[in-house]
Short mmCIF file of C-alpha atoms and ligand atoms in Angstrom, two decimals:
data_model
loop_
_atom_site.label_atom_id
_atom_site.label_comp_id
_atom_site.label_asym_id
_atom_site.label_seq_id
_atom_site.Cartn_x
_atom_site.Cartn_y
_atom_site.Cartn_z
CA UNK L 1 0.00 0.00 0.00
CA UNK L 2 1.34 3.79 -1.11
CA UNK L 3 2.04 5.56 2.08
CA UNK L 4 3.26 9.48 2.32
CA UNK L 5 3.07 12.33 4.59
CA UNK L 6 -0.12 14.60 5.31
CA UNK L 7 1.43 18.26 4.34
CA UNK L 8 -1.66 19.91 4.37
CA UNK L 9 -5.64 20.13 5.88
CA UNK L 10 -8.28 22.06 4.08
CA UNK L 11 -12.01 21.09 4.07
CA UNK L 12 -11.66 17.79 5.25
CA UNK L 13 -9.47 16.84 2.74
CA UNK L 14 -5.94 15.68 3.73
CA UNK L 15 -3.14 16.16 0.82
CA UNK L 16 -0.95 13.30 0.85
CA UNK L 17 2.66 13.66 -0.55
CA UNK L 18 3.70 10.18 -1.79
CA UNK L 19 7.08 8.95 0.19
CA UNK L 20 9.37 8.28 -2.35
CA UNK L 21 8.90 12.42 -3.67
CA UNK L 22 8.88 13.13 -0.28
CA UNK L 23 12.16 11.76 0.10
CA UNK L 24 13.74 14.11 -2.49
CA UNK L 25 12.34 16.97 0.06
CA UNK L 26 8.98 17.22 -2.50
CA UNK L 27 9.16 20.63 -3.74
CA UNK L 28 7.69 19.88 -7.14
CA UNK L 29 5.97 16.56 -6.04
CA UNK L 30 2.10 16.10 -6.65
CA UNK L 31 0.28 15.73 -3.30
CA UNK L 32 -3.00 12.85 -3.65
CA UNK L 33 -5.78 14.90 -2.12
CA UNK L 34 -7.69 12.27 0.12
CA UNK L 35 -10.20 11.75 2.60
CA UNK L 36 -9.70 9.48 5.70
CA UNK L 37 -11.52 6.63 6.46
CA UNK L 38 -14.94 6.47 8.00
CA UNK L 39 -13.82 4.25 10.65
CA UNK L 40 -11.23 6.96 12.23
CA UNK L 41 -14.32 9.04 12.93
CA UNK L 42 -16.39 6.28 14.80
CA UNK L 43 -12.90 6.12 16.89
CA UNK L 44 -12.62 9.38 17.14
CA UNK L 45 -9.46 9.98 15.25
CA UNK L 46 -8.70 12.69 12.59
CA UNK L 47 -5.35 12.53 10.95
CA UNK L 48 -3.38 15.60 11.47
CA UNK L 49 -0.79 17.61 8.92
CA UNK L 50 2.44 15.58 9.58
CA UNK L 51 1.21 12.44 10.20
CA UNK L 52 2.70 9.70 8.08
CA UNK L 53 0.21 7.11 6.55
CA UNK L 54 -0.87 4.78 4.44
CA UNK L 55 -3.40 5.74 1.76
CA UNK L 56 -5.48 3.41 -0.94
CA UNK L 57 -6.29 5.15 -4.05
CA UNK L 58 -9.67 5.72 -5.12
CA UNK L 59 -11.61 5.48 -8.94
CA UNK L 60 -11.68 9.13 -8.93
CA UNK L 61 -7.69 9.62 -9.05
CA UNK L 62 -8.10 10.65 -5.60
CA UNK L 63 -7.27 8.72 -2.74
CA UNK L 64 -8.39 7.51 1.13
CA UNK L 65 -6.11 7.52 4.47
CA UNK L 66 -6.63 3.95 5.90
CA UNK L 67 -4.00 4.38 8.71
CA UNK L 68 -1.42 6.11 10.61
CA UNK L 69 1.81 5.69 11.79
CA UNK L 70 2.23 6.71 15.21
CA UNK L 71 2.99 9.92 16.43
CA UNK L 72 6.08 11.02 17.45
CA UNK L 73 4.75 14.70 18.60
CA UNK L 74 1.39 16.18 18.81
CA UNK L 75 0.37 19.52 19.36
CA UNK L 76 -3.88 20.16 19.89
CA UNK L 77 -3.33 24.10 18.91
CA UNK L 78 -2.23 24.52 15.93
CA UNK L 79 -2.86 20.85 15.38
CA UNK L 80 0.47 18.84 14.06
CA UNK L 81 1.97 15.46 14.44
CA UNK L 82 5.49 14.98 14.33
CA UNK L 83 7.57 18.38 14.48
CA UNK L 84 10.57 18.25 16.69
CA UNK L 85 10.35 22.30 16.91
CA UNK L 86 7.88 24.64 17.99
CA UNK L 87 8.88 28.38 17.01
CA UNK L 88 6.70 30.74 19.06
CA UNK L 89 6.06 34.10 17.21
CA UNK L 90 5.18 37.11 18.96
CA UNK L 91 4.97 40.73 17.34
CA UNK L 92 6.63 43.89 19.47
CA UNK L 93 3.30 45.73 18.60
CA UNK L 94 0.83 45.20 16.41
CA UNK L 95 -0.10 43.69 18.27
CA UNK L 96 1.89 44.06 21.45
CA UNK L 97 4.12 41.65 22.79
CA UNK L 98 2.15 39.57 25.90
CA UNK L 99 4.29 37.89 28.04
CA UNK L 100 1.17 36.08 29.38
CA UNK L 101 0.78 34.65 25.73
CA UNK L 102 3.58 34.08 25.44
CA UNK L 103 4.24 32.09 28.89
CA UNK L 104 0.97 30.17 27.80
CA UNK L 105 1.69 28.94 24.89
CA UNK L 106 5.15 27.81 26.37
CA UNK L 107 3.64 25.36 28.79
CA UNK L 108 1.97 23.48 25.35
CA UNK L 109 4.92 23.13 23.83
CA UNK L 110 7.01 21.82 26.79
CA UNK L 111 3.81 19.98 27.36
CA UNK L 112 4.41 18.26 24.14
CA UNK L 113 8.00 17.96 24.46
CA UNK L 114 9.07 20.38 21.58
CA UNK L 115 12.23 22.14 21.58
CA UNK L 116 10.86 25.90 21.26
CA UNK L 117 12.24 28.41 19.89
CA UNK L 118 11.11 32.07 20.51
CA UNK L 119 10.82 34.82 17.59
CA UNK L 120 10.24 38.58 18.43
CA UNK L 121 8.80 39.83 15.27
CA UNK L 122 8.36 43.59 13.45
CA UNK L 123 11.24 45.12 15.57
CA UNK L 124 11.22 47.82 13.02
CA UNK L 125 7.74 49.25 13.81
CA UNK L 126 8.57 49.41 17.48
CA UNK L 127 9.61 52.37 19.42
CA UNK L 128 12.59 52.93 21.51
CA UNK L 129 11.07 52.13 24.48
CA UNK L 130 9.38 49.05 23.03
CA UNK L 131 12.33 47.73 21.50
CA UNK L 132 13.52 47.84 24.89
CA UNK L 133 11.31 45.73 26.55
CA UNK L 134 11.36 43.05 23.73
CA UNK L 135 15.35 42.61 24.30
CA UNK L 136 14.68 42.27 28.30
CA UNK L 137 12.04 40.16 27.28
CA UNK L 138 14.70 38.31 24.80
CA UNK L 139 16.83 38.33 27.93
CA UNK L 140 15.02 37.19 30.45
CA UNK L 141 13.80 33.42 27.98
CA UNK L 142 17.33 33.48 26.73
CA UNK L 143 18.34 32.83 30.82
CA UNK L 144 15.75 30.07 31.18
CA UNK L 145 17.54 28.19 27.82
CA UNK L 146 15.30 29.32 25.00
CA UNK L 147 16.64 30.53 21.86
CA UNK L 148 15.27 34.05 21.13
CA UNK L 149 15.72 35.93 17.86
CA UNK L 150 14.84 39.09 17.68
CA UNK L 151 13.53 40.32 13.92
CA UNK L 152 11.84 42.35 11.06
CA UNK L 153 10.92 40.37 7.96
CA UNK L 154 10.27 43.99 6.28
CA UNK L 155 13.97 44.83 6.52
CA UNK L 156 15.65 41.23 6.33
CA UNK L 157 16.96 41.52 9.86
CA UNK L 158 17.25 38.29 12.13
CA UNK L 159 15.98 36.25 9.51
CA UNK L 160 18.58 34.54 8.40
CA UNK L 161 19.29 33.53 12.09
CA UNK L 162 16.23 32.11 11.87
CA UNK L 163 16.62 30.49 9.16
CA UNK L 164 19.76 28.35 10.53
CA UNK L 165 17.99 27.75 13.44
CA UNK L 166 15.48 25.85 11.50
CA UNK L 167 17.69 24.14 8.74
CA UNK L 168 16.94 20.16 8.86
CA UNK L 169 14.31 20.40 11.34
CA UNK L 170 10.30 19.53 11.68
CA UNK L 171 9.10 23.15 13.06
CA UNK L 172 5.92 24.81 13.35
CA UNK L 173 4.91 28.37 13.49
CA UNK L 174 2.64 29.13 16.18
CA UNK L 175 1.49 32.77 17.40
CA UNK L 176 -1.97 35.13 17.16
CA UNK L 177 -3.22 36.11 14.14
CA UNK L 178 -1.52 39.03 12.55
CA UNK L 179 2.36 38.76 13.74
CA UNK L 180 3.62 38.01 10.88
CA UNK L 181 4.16 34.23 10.50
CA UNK L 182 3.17 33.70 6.90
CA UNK L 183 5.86 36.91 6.27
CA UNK L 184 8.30 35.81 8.13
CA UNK L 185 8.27 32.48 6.17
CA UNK L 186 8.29 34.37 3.31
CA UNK L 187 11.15 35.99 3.88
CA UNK L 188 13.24 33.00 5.08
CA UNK L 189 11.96 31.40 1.46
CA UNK L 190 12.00 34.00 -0.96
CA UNK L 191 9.71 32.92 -4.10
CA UNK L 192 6.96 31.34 -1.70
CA UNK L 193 4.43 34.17 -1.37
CA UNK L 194 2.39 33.16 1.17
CA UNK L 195 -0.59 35.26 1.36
CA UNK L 196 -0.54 38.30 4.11
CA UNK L 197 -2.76 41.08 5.35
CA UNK L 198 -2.64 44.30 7.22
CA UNK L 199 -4.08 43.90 10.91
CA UNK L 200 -7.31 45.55 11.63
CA UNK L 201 -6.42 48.71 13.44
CA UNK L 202 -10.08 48.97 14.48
CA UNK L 203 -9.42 45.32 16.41
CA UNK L 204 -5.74 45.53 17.05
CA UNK L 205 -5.43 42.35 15.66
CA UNK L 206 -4.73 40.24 12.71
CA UNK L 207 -7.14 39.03 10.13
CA UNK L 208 -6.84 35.57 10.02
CA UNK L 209 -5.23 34.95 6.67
CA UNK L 210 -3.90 31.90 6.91
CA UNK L 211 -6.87 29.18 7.13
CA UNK L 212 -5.07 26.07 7.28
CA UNK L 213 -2.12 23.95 8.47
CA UNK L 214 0.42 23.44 5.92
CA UNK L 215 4.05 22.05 5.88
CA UNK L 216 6.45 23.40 3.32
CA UNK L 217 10.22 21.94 2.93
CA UNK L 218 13.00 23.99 3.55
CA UNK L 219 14.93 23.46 0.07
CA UNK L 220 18.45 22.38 2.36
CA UNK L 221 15.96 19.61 4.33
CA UNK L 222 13.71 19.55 7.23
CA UNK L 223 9.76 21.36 7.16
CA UNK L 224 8.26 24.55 8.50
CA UNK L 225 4.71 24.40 9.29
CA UNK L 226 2.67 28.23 8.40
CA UNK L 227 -0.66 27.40 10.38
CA UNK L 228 -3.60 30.02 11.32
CA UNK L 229 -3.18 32.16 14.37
CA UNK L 230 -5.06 31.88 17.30
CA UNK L 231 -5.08 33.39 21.04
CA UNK L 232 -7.40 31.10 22.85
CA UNK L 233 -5.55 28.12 24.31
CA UNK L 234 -6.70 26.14 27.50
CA UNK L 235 -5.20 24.00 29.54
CA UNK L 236 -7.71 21.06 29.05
CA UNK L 237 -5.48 18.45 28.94
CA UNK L 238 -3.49 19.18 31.65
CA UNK L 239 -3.32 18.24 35.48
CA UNK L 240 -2.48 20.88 38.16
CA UNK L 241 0.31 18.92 39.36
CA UNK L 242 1.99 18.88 36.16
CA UNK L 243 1.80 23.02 35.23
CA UNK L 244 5.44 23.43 37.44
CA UNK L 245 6.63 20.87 34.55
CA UNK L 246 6.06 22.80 31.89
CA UNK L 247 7.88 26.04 33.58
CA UNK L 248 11.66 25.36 32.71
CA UNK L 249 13.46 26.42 35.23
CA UNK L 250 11.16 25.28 38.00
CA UNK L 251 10.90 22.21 36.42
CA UNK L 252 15.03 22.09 37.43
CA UNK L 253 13.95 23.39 40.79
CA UNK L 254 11.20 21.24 42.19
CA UNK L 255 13.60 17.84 42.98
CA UNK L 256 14.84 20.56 45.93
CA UNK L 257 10.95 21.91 47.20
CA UNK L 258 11.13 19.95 50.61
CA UNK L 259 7.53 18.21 49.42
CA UNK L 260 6.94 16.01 46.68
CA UNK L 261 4.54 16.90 44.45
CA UNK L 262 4.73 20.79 45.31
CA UNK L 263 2.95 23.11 43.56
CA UNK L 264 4.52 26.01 44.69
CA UNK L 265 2.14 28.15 45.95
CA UNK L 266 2.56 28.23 49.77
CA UNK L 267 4.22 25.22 50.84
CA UNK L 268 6.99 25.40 53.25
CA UNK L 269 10.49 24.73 51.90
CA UNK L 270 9.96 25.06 48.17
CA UNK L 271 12.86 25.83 46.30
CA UNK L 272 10.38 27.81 43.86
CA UNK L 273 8.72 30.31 46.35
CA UNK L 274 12.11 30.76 47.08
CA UNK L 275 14.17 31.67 43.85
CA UNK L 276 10.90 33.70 42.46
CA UNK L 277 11.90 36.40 45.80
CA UNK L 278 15.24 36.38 45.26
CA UNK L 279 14.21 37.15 41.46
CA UNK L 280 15.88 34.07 40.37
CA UNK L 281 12.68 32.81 38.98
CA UNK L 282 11.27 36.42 37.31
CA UNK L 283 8.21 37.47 38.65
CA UNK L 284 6.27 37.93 35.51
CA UNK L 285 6.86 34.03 35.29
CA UNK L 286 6.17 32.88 39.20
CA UNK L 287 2.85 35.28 38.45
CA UNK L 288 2.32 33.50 35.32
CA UNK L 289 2.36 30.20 36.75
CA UNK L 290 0.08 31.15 39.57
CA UNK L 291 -2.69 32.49 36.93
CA UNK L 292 -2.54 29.21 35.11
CA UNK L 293 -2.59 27.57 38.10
CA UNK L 294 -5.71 28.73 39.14
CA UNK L 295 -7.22 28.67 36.16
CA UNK L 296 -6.49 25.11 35.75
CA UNK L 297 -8.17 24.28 39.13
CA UNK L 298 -11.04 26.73 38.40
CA UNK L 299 -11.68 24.33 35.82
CA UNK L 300 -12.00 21.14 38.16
CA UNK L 301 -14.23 22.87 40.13
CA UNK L 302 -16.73 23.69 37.38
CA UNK L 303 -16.69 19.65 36.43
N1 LIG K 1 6.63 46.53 9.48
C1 LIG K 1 6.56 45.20 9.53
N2 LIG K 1 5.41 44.59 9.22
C2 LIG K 1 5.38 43.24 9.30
C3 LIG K 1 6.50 42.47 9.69
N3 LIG K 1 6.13 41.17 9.68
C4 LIG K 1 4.83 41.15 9.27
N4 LIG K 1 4.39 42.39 9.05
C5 LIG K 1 3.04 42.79 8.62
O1 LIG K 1 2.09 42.32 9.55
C6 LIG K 1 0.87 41.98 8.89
C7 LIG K 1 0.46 40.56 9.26
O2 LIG K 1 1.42 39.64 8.76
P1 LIG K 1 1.08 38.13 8.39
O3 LIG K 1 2.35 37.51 7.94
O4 LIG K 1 -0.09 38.05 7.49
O5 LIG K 1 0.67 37.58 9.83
P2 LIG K 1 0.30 36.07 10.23
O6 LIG K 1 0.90 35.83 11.57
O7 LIG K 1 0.65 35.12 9.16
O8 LIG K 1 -1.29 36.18 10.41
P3 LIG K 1 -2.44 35.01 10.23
O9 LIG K 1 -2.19 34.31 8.96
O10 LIG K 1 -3.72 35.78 10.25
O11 LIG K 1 -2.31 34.13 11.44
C8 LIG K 1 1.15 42.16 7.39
O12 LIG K 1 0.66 43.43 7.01
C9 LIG K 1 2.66 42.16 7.31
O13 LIG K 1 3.17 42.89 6.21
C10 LIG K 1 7.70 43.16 10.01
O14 LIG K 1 8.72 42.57 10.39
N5 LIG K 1 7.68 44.51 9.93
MG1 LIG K 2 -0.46 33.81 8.06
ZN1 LIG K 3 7.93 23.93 45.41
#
């Protein structure tokens, strides 16, 4: 049976590239545009952008997904299977950088077990004072072990870094809608021309151009992933007890709190409580974790 990867989602169709094109990193290969199999929906499985499968062709010329291969990664928002990379991308302004965001949608993809990589993004619109806050901001992730780059895909700068970052790798692009994802690819591949919009000033936000999960090959190897942007991400899959995981460097802390199984919030000896007033642990990110902590058992309660 043919089997390929899933490079793109639209419409309930999945677009299968065949392996053996795949292998030659399937820049001029013919996807099979296919549906999956009505059985994955009585067992509640879709197949996801990045999933590898096996496929039967159809009379049509198009084709059905009759299984998958399983998962090495998976990410609910944007949905992916398989990337090794997450890149995070958050705009100085327009719209302005949240470190709240931006802490959130850390915890999924240390959740997931992602490397993550964070891009600061239209440093070129920004102000002094702005610019400012992004490189503390760059600072302060750089010091927990995340790789920040700092750039403007209008005047070429940080791109390339970006670029090298990425070379060989399975990474998606994940960030609201409006930060400049699709341009940033753009500008790392010149010649794709990925569609892109002005934000709505009226809304201070983007305009949701992209409307679907796609992987593209980098020409040198590896895939980056332009999805649709999106602010709204819950913590529905995730236990209170496990939120300190997904927060670096109190991840490396807890083995020291004097309890097992602290959470941090008030217990005696905890190594987290702690570093966060000493400003080891920086405050916006003790605060951070305290908010989704709540939030998270908010949620049990209404259950
Ligand atoms: N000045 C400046 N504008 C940028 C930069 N990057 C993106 N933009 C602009 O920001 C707007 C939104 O960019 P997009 O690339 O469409 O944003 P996106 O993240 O793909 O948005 P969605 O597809 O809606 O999720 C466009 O008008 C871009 O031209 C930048 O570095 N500098
Ligand atoms: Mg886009
Ligand atoms: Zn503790």
């Amino acid at each position: 049976m043919p089997e390929g990867l899933i490079v793109k989602a639209l419409s309930g169709y999945y677009y299968v590239l065949p392996q053996p094109a795949e292998a030659q990193a399937g820049a001029a290969a013919e996807t099979i545009q296919c549906r999956a199999r009505g059985l994955f929906k009585k067992q509640h499985i879709s197949p996801l952008v990045g999933d590898r499968v096996s496929y039967e062709l159809t009379d049509n010329g198009e084709g059905t997904v009759v299984a998958i291969e399983p998962r090495a990664t998976e990410l609910i928002r944007p949905p992916i299977a398989n990337v090794d990379t997450a890149v995070l991308v958050f705009s100085v302004v327009e719209p302005n950088l949240s470190l709240q965001l931006l802490d959130k949608f850390l915890v999924h993809t240390e959740q997931a077990r992602l490397d993550t990589i964070v891009v600061l993004t239209k440093t070129d619109l920004a102000g002094p004072e702005e610019n400012e806050a992004a490189e503390a901001a760059a600072g302060l992730y750089r010091a927990i072990g995340y790789p920040v780059v700092t750039t403007s895909a209008r005047k070429g700068e940080g791109v390339g870094r970006v670029k090298e970052l990425l070379a060989g790798r399975i990474a998606v692009f994940s960030g609201q809608s409006g930060v400049g994802k699709s341009s940033l690819l753009n500008a790392i591949m010149p010649g794709l021309a990925l569609s892109t919009n002005a934000i709505s000033h009226r809304l201070g936000r983007g305009k949701h151009t992209t409307r679907h999960v796609e992987l593209i090959a980098q020409p040198g190897g590896g895939w980056i992933a332009d999805t649709p942007g999106f602010s709204q991400l819950d913590f529905q899959q995730l236990e209170a007890g496990d939120l300190g995981g997904c927060f670096k460097e109190m991840r490396e802390l807890a083995p020291g709190c004097r309890f097992r199984g602290c959470q941090h919030e008030r217990e005696p000896g905890c190594k987290v409580i702690g570093a966060a007033s000493a400003g080891q642990v920086a405050r916006t990110r003790y605060e951070h974790y305290l908010q989704f902590l709540t939030e998270i058992k908010d949620r049990k309660r209404r259950y």
